[in-house]
Amino acid sequence: DAKTTQPTSMDCAEGRAANLPCNHSTISGNEYVYWYRQIHSQGPQYIIHGLKNNETNEMASLIITEDRKSSTLILPHATLRDTAVYYCIVSSSDSNYQLIWGAGTKLIIKP
Amino acid sequence: EADIYQTPRYLVIGTGKKITLECSQTMGHDKMYWYQQDPGMELHLIHYSYGVNSTEKGDLSSESTVSRIRTEHFPLTLESARPSHTSQYLCASSEWGASGRSLQETQYFGPGTRLLVL
């Protein structure tokens, strides 16, 4: 079973910041939070990951709460090409750190 | 961009045929994976490998088999295709590293093979 909870779908206006929430209340201290996205049923694309500190790269920022029970992926200036399914995944120390994929959030960027 | 390739991209085949889906990566990754994904549904792990001569079954029961004779190559074979095997098959490889008690792993995916069995 997926260890994360995400909204089924979200809309965001083009040019605005897209903030995608994720709950992972049962996360263990040594488990990372990963974000991937999948565009039009292509292969998923890695975005970012973190343990407890906030992280930023050229694609996005990841904000992890202090208690690590939730996180937010931020796409600072969303474009139409960011329309995709976004997956928040916690690597499971119980299953040899395999990624357990949930249903993700369908993000639709509107003009 | 990840250097991981899958062939064919699309395959339409009749019931009972033997098929092999190819996956290769040029990144030197030890760990490789096969996932199955139906349209609009979640990814399900069907096979993975830690390296040469290592193959493991994933969470989803599958009638397919895999082999890992070379680091860069991880083919998936269906001995006798059936309509229930119609799906998208995604191959991935990963780089990983240990930091204290934590293991972090980033997976890179190929473009997928869409299989239709008639």
mmCIF file of C-alpha atoms in Angstrom:
data_model
loop_
_atom_site.group_PDB
_atom_site.id
_atom_site.type_symbol
_atom_site.label_atom_id
_atom_site.label_comp_id
_atom_site.label_asym_id
_atom_site.label_seq_id
_atom_site.Cartn_x
_atom_site.Cartn_y
_atom_site.Cartn_z
ATOM 1 C CA ASP A 1 0.000 0.000 0.000
ATOM 2 C CA ALA A 2 1.143 3.505 -0.793
ATOM 3 C CA LYS A 3 2.370 5.332 2.291
ATOM 4 C CA THR A 4 1.347 8.750 1.013
ATOM 5 C CA THR A 5 -1.914 10.626 0.490
ATOM 6 C CA GLN A 6 -2.342 13.147 -2.320
ATOM 7 C CA PRO A 7 -5.336 14.999 -3.769
ATOM 8 C CA THR A 8 -6.699 13.297 -6.857
ATOM 9 C CA SER A 9 -6.504 16.388 -9.034
ATOM 10 C CA MET A 10 -5.609 20.083 -8.991
ATOM 11 C CA ASP A 11 -5.774 23.054 -11.338
ATOM 12 C CA CYS A 12 -3.310 25.915 -11.603
ATOM 13 C CA ALA A 13 -3.162 28.959 -13.849
ATOM 14 C CA GLU A 14 -0.248 29.224 -16.247
ATOM 15 C CA GLY A 15 2.535 31.401 -14.849
ATOM 16 C CA ARG A 16 1.452 30.922 -11.251
ATOM 17 C CA ALA A 17 3.137 28.733 -8.655
ATOM 18 C CA ALA A 18 1.721 25.225 -8.406
ATOM 19 C CA ASN A 19 1.766 23.863 -4.859
ATOM 20 C CA LEU A 20 1.168 20.119 -4.617
ATOM 21 C CA PRO A 21 0.605 18.735 -1.109
ATOM 22 C CA CYS A 22 1.419 15.277 0.173
ATOM 23 C CA ASN A 23 0.752 13.616 3.516
ATOM 24 C CA HIS A 24 3.094 10.909 4.794
ATOM 25 C CA SER A 25 2.212 10.687 8.474
ATOM 26 C CA THR A 26 3.788 7.254 8.998
ATOM 27 C CA ILE A 27 7.169 8.128 7.528
ATOM 28 C CA SER A 28 10.190 6.730 9.363
ATOM 29 C CA GLY A 29 13.244 8.735 10.271
ATOM 30 C CA ASN A 30 15.417 7.210 7.560
ATOM 31 C CA GLU A 31 12.900 7.296 4.689
ATOM 32 C CA TYR A 32 13.193 9.812 1.893
ATOM 33 C CA VAL A 33 10.357 11.650 0.164
ATOM 34 C CA TYR A 34 10.536 11.506 -3.633
ATOM 35 C CA TRP A 35 8.578 13.334 -6.289
ATOM 36 C CA TYR A 36 8.175 12.089 -9.847
ATOM 37 C CA ARG A 37 5.852 13.121 -12.639
ATOM 38 C CA GLN A 38 4.394 11.328 -15.628
ATOM 39 C CA ILE A 39 3.334 13.160 -18.759
ATOM 40 C CA HIS A 40 0.871 11.514 -21.165
ATOM 41 C CA SER A 41 1.736 7.992 -19.978
ATOM 42 C CA GLN A 42 5.404 8.443 -20.862
ATOM 43 C CA GLY A 43 7.926 6.994 -18.455
ATOM 44 C CA PRO A 44 7.905 8.807 -15.105
ATOM 45 C CA GLN A 45 10.451 11.569 -14.661
ATOM 46 C CA TYR A 46 12.351 12.194 -11.434
ATOM 47 C CA ILE A 47 11.843 15.696 -10.013
ATOM 48 C CA ILE A 48 13.353 15.984 -6.551
ATOM 49 C CA HIS A 49 13.786 14.207 -3.232
ATOM 50 C CA GLY A 50 14.575 15.086 0.361
ATOM 51 C CA LEU A 51 14.979 13.720 3.859
ATOM 52 C CA LYS A 52 14.265 16.578 6.257
ATOM 53 C CA ASN A 53 15.680 19.768 4.836
ATOM 54 C CA ASN A 54 13.997 21.788 2.136
ATOM 55 C CA GLU A 55 15.453 21.150 -1.297
ATOM 56 C CA THR A 56 15.535 23.117 -4.552
ATOM 57 C CA ASN A 57 16.710 22.280 -8.029
ATOM 58 C CA GLU A 58 16.131 23.617 -11.531
ATOM 59 C CA MET A 59 12.708 21.971 -11.744
ATOM 60 C CA ALA A 60 11.084 22.527 -8.371
ATOM 61 C CA SER A 61 11.315 23.127 -4.639
ATOM 62 C CA LEU A 62 10.436 20.627 -1.943
ATOM 63 C CA ILE A 63 9.244 21.870 1.429
ATOM 64 C CA ILE A 64 9.130 19.244 4.198
ATOM 65 C CA THR A 65 7.430 20.069 7.494
ATOM 66 C CA GLU A 66 9.485 19.907 10.656
ATOM 67 C CA ASP A 67 7.678 16.785 11.872
ATOM 68 C CA ARG A 68 8.167 15.271 8.378
ATOM 69 C CA LYS A 69 4.543 14.180 8.199
ATOM 70 C CA SER A 70 3.815 16.204 5.095
ATOM 71 C CA SER A 71 5.530 17.955 2.233
ATOM 72 C CA THR A 72 4.761 20.311 -0.625
ATOM 73 C CA LEU A 73 6.191 20.304 -4.115
ATOM 74 C CA ILE A 74 6.367 23.776 -5.612
ATOM 75 C CA LEU A 75 6.610 24.484 -9.330
ATOM 76 C CA PRO A 76 7.421 28.217 -9.199
ATOM 77 C CA HIS A 77 6.117 29.289 -12.619
ATOM 78 C CA ALA A 78 3.874 26.601 -14.047
ATOM 79 C CA THR A 79 3.656 26.176 -17.825
ATOM 80 C CA LEU A 80 1.261 24.135 -19.928
ATOM 81 C CA ARG A 81 3.981 21.500 -20.277
ATOM 82 C CA ASP A 82 3.807 20.900 -16.535
ATOM 83 C CA THR A 83 0.403 19.238 -16.949
ATOM 84 C CA ALA A 84 1.042 15.720 -15.685
ATOM 85 C CA VAL A 85 0.393 13.232 -12.899
ATOM 86 C CA TYR A 86 2.643 13.998 -9.943
ATOM 87 C CA TYR A 87 3.635 11.188 -7.612
ATOM 88 C CA CYS A 88 4.771 11.673 -4.031
ATOM 89 C CA ILE A 89 6.552 8.537 -2.831
ATOM 90 C CA VAL A 90 8.174 7.494 0.404
ATOM 91 C CA SER A 91 10.813 4.831 -0.010
ATOM 92 C CA SER A 92 9.855 1.989 2.280
ATOM 93 C CA SER A 93 12.493 0.706 4.652
ATOM 94 C CA ASP A 94 10.121 -2.251 5.227
ATOM 95 C CA SER A 95 10.433 -3.407 1.640
ATOM 96 C CA ASN A 96 14.112 -2.885 0.991
ATOM 97 C CA TYR A 97 13.528 0.747 -0.002
ATOM 98 C CA GLN A 98 11.424 -0.097 -3.057
ATOM 99 C CA LEU A 99 9.334 2.787 -4.327
ATOM 100 C CA ILE A 100 5.624 2.158 -3.733
ATOM 101 C CA TRP A 101 3.659 4.101 -6.351
ATOM 102 C CA GLY A 102 0.238 5.519 -5.537
ATOM 103 C CA ALA A 103 -2.317 7.189 -7.778
ATOM 104 C CA GLY A 104 -0.674 10.619 -7.699
ATOM 105 C CA THR A 105 -2.188 14.044 -8.332
ATOM 106 C CA LYS A 106 -3.373 14.995 -11.799
ATOM 107 C CA LEU A 107 -2.185 18.594 -12.200
ATOM 108 C CA ILE A 108 -3.803 20.571 -14.992
ATOM 109 C CA ILE A 109 -2.234 23.872 -15.950
ATOM 110 C CA LYS A 110 -4.794 26.198 -17.525
ATOM 111 C CA PRO A 111 -4.000 29.072 -19.920
ATOM 112 C CA GLU B 1 18.319 13.207 -19.738
ATOM 113 C CA ALA B 2 18.484 9.557 -18.736
ATOM 114 C CA ASP B 3 20.014 7.134 -21.223
ATOM 115 C CA ILE B 4 17.607 4.255 -20.994
ATOM 116 C CA TYR B 5 15.965 2.738 -24.031
ATOM 117 C CA GLN B 6 13.091 0.391 -24.686
ATOM 118 C CA THR B 7 12.138 -1.449 -27.847
ATOM 119 C CA PRO B 8 9.708 -1.860 -29.391
ATOM 120 C CA ARG B 9 7.719 1.235 -28.409
ATOM 121 C CA TYR B 10 4.494 -0.350 -29.631
ATOM 122 C CA LEU B 11 3.660 -3.997 -30.267
ATOM 123 C CA VAL B 12 0.489 -5.654 -31.510
ATOM 124 C CA ILE B 13 0.661 -9.434 -31.422
ATOM 125 C CA GLY B 14 -1.606 -12.457 -31.486
ATOM 126 C CA THR B 15 -2.426 -14.744 -28.582
ATOM 127 C CA GLY B 16 0.102 -17.492 -27.929
ATOM 128 C CA LYS B 17 3.111 -15.727 -29.396
ATOM 129 C CA LYS B 18 6.390 -15.456 -27.528
ATOM 130 C CA ILE B 19 7.602 -11.893 -27.114
ATOM 131 C CA THR B 20 10.641 -10.205 -25.632
ATOM 132 C CA LEU B 21 10.635 -6.572 -24.577
ATOM 133 C CA GLU B 22 14.082 -5.023 -24.663
ATOM 134 C CA CYS B 23 15.517 -2.564 -22.161
ATOM 135 C CA SER B 24 19.026 -1.175 -22.107
ATOM 136 C CA GLN B 25 20.783 1.599 -20.222
ATOM 137 C CA THR B 26 24.164 3.218 -20.721
ATOM 138 C CA MET B 27 24.532 4.724 -17.266
ATOM 139 C CA GLY B 28 26.228 1.740 -15.654
ATOM 140 C CA HIS B 29 23.452 1.360 -13.095
ATOM 141 C CA ASP B 30 23.379 -1.909 -11.187
ATOM 142 C CA LYS B 31 19.715 -1.886 -10.251
ATOM 143 C CA MET B 32 17.032 -2.257 -12.903
ATOM 144 C CA TYR B 33 13.243 -2.638 -12.817
ATOM 145 C CA TRP B 34 10.210 -3.598 -14.859
ATOM 146 C CA TYR B 35 6.846 -2.020 -14.073
ATOM 147 C CA GLN B 36 3.416 -2.669 -15.550
ATOM 148 C CA GLN B 37 0.911 0.152 -15.868
ATOM 149 C CA ASP B 38 -2.631 0.081 -17.230
ATOM 150 C CA PRO B 39 -4.063 3.370 -18.610
ATOM 151 C CA GLY B 40 -4.814 5.844 -15.840
ATOM 152 C CA MET B 41 -3.690 3.409 -13.170
ATOM 153 C CA GLU B 42 -0.753 3.065 -10.797
ATOM 154 C CA LEU B 43 2.621 1.554 -11.599
ATOM 155 C CA HIS B 44 3.120 -1.989 -10.337
ATOM 156 C CA LEU B 45 6.560 -3.533 -9.901
ATOM 157 C CA ILE B 46 6.801 -6.920 -11.617
ATOM 158 C CA HIS B 47 10.549 -7.647 -11.673
ATOM 159 C CA TYR B 48 13.808 -6.125 -10.529
ATOM 160 C CA SER B 49 17.498 -6.898 -10.483
ATOM 161 C CA TYR B 50 20.349 -5.854 -8.219
ATOM 162 C CA GLY B 51 22.954 -6.585 -10.877
ATOM 163 C CA VAL B 52 24.299 -9.259 -13.203
ATOM 164 C CA ASN B 53 22.798 -12.705 -12.542
ATOM 165 C CA SER B 54 20.308 -11.238 -10.048
ATOM 166 C CA THR B 55 16.548 -11.303 -10.707
ATOM 167 C CA GLU B 56 13.720 -10.826 -8.210
ATOM 168 C CA LYS B 57 9.936 -10.861 -8.470
ATOM 169 C CA GLY B 58 8.082 -7.697 -7.618
ATOM 170 C CA ASP B 59 4.822 -7.054 -5.831
ATOM 171 C CA LEU B 60 2.560 -7.848 -8.788
ATOM 172 C CA SER B 61 2.401 -11.451 -9.876
ATOM 173 C CA SER B 62 3.424 -11.734 -13.502
ATOM 174 C CA GLU B 63 3.713 -14.557 -16.001
ATOM 175 C CA SER B 64 6.739 -12.864 -17.523
ATOM 176 C CA THR B 65 10.375 -13.720 -16.882
ATOM 177 C CA VAL B 66 13.525 -11.615 -16.954
ATOM 178 C CA SER B 67 17.250 -12.161 -17.273
ATOM 179 C CA ARG B 68 20.318 -10.072 -16.446
ATOM 180 C CA ILE B 69 23.374 -11.368 -18.233
ATOM 181 C CA ARG B 70 24.901 -7.930 -18.795
ATOM 182 C CA THR B 71 24.740 -4.844 -16.598
ATOM 183 C CA GLU B 72 23.243 -2.693 -19.338
ATOM 184 C CA HIS B 73 20.583 -5.116 -20.561
ATOM 185 C CA PHE B 74 17.395 -6.345 -18.808
ATOM 186 C CA PRO B 75 14.972 -8.032 -21.217
ATOM 187 C CA LEU B 76 11.471 -9.185 -20.269
ATOM 188 C CA THR B 77 9.944 -12.242 -21.925
ATOM 189 C CA LEU B 78 6.388 -13.520 -22.218
ATOM 190 C CA GLU B 79 6.429 -17.156 -23.366
ATOM 191 C CA SER B 80 2.809 -17.134 -24.504
ATOM 192 C CA ALA B 81 1.074 -13.788 -24.808
ATOM 193 C CA ARG B 82 -2.572 -13.448 -23.775
ATOM 194 C CA PRO B 83 -5.044 -10.542 -24.013
ATOM 195 C CA SER B 84 -4.702 -10.079 -20.232
ATOM 196 C CA HIS B 85 -1.068 -9.063 -20.844
ATOM 197 C CA THR B 86 -2.204 -5.976 -22.745
ATOM 198 C CA SER B 87 -0.662 -3.061 -20.891
ATOM 199 C CA GLN B 88 2.211 -0.592 -20.851
ATOM 200 C CA TYR B 89 5.564 -1.939 -19.658
ATOM 201 C CA LEU B 90 8.068 0.500 -18.205
ATOM 202 C CA CYS B 91 11.729 -0.219 -17.594
ATOM 203 C CA ALA B 92 13.834 1.757 -15.128
ATOM 204 C CA SER B 93 17.328 1.790 -13.729
ATOM 205 C CA SER B 94 18.579 3.477 -10.613
ATOM 206 C CA GLU B 95 21.558 5.030 -8.978
ATOM 207 C CA TRP B 96 21.614 4.794 -5.225
ATOM 208 C CA GLY B 97 23.695 5.769 -2.276
ATOM 209 C CA ALA B 98 23.770 5.164 1.434
ATOM 210 C CA SER B 99 23.963 7.930 3.962
ATOM 211 C CA GLY B 100 24.041 6.663 7.522
ATOM 212 C CA ARG B 101 20.920 4.526 8.006
ATOM 213 C CA SER B 102 19.242 5.991 4.968
ATOM 214 C CA LEU B 103 19.256 4.631 1.466
ATOM 215 C CA GLN B 104 18.408 7.023 -1.305
ATOM 216 C CA GLU B 105 17.681 5.874 -4.791
ATOM 217 C CA THR B 106 16.746 7.779 -7.930
ATOM 218 C CA GLN B 107 15.049 5.850 -10.717
ATOM 219 C CA TYR B 108 15.284 6.765 -14.380
ATOM 220 C CA PHE B 109 12.630 5.457 -16.728
ATOM 221 C CA GLY B 110 12.557 4.479 -20.354
ATOM 222 C CA PRO B 111 9.737 5.617 -22.674
ATOM 223 C CA GLY B 112 7.774 2.401 -22.233
ATOM 224 C CA THR B 113 6.418 -0.341 -24.499
ATOM 225 C CA ARG B 114 2.700 -0.409 -25.218
ATOM 226 C CA LEU B 115 1.634 -4.007 -25.759
ATOM 227 C CA LEU B 116 -1.652 -5.085 -27.300
ATOM 228 C CA VAL B 117 -2.395 -8.796 -27.440
ATOM 229 C CA LEU B 118 -5.282 -9.752 -29.715
#
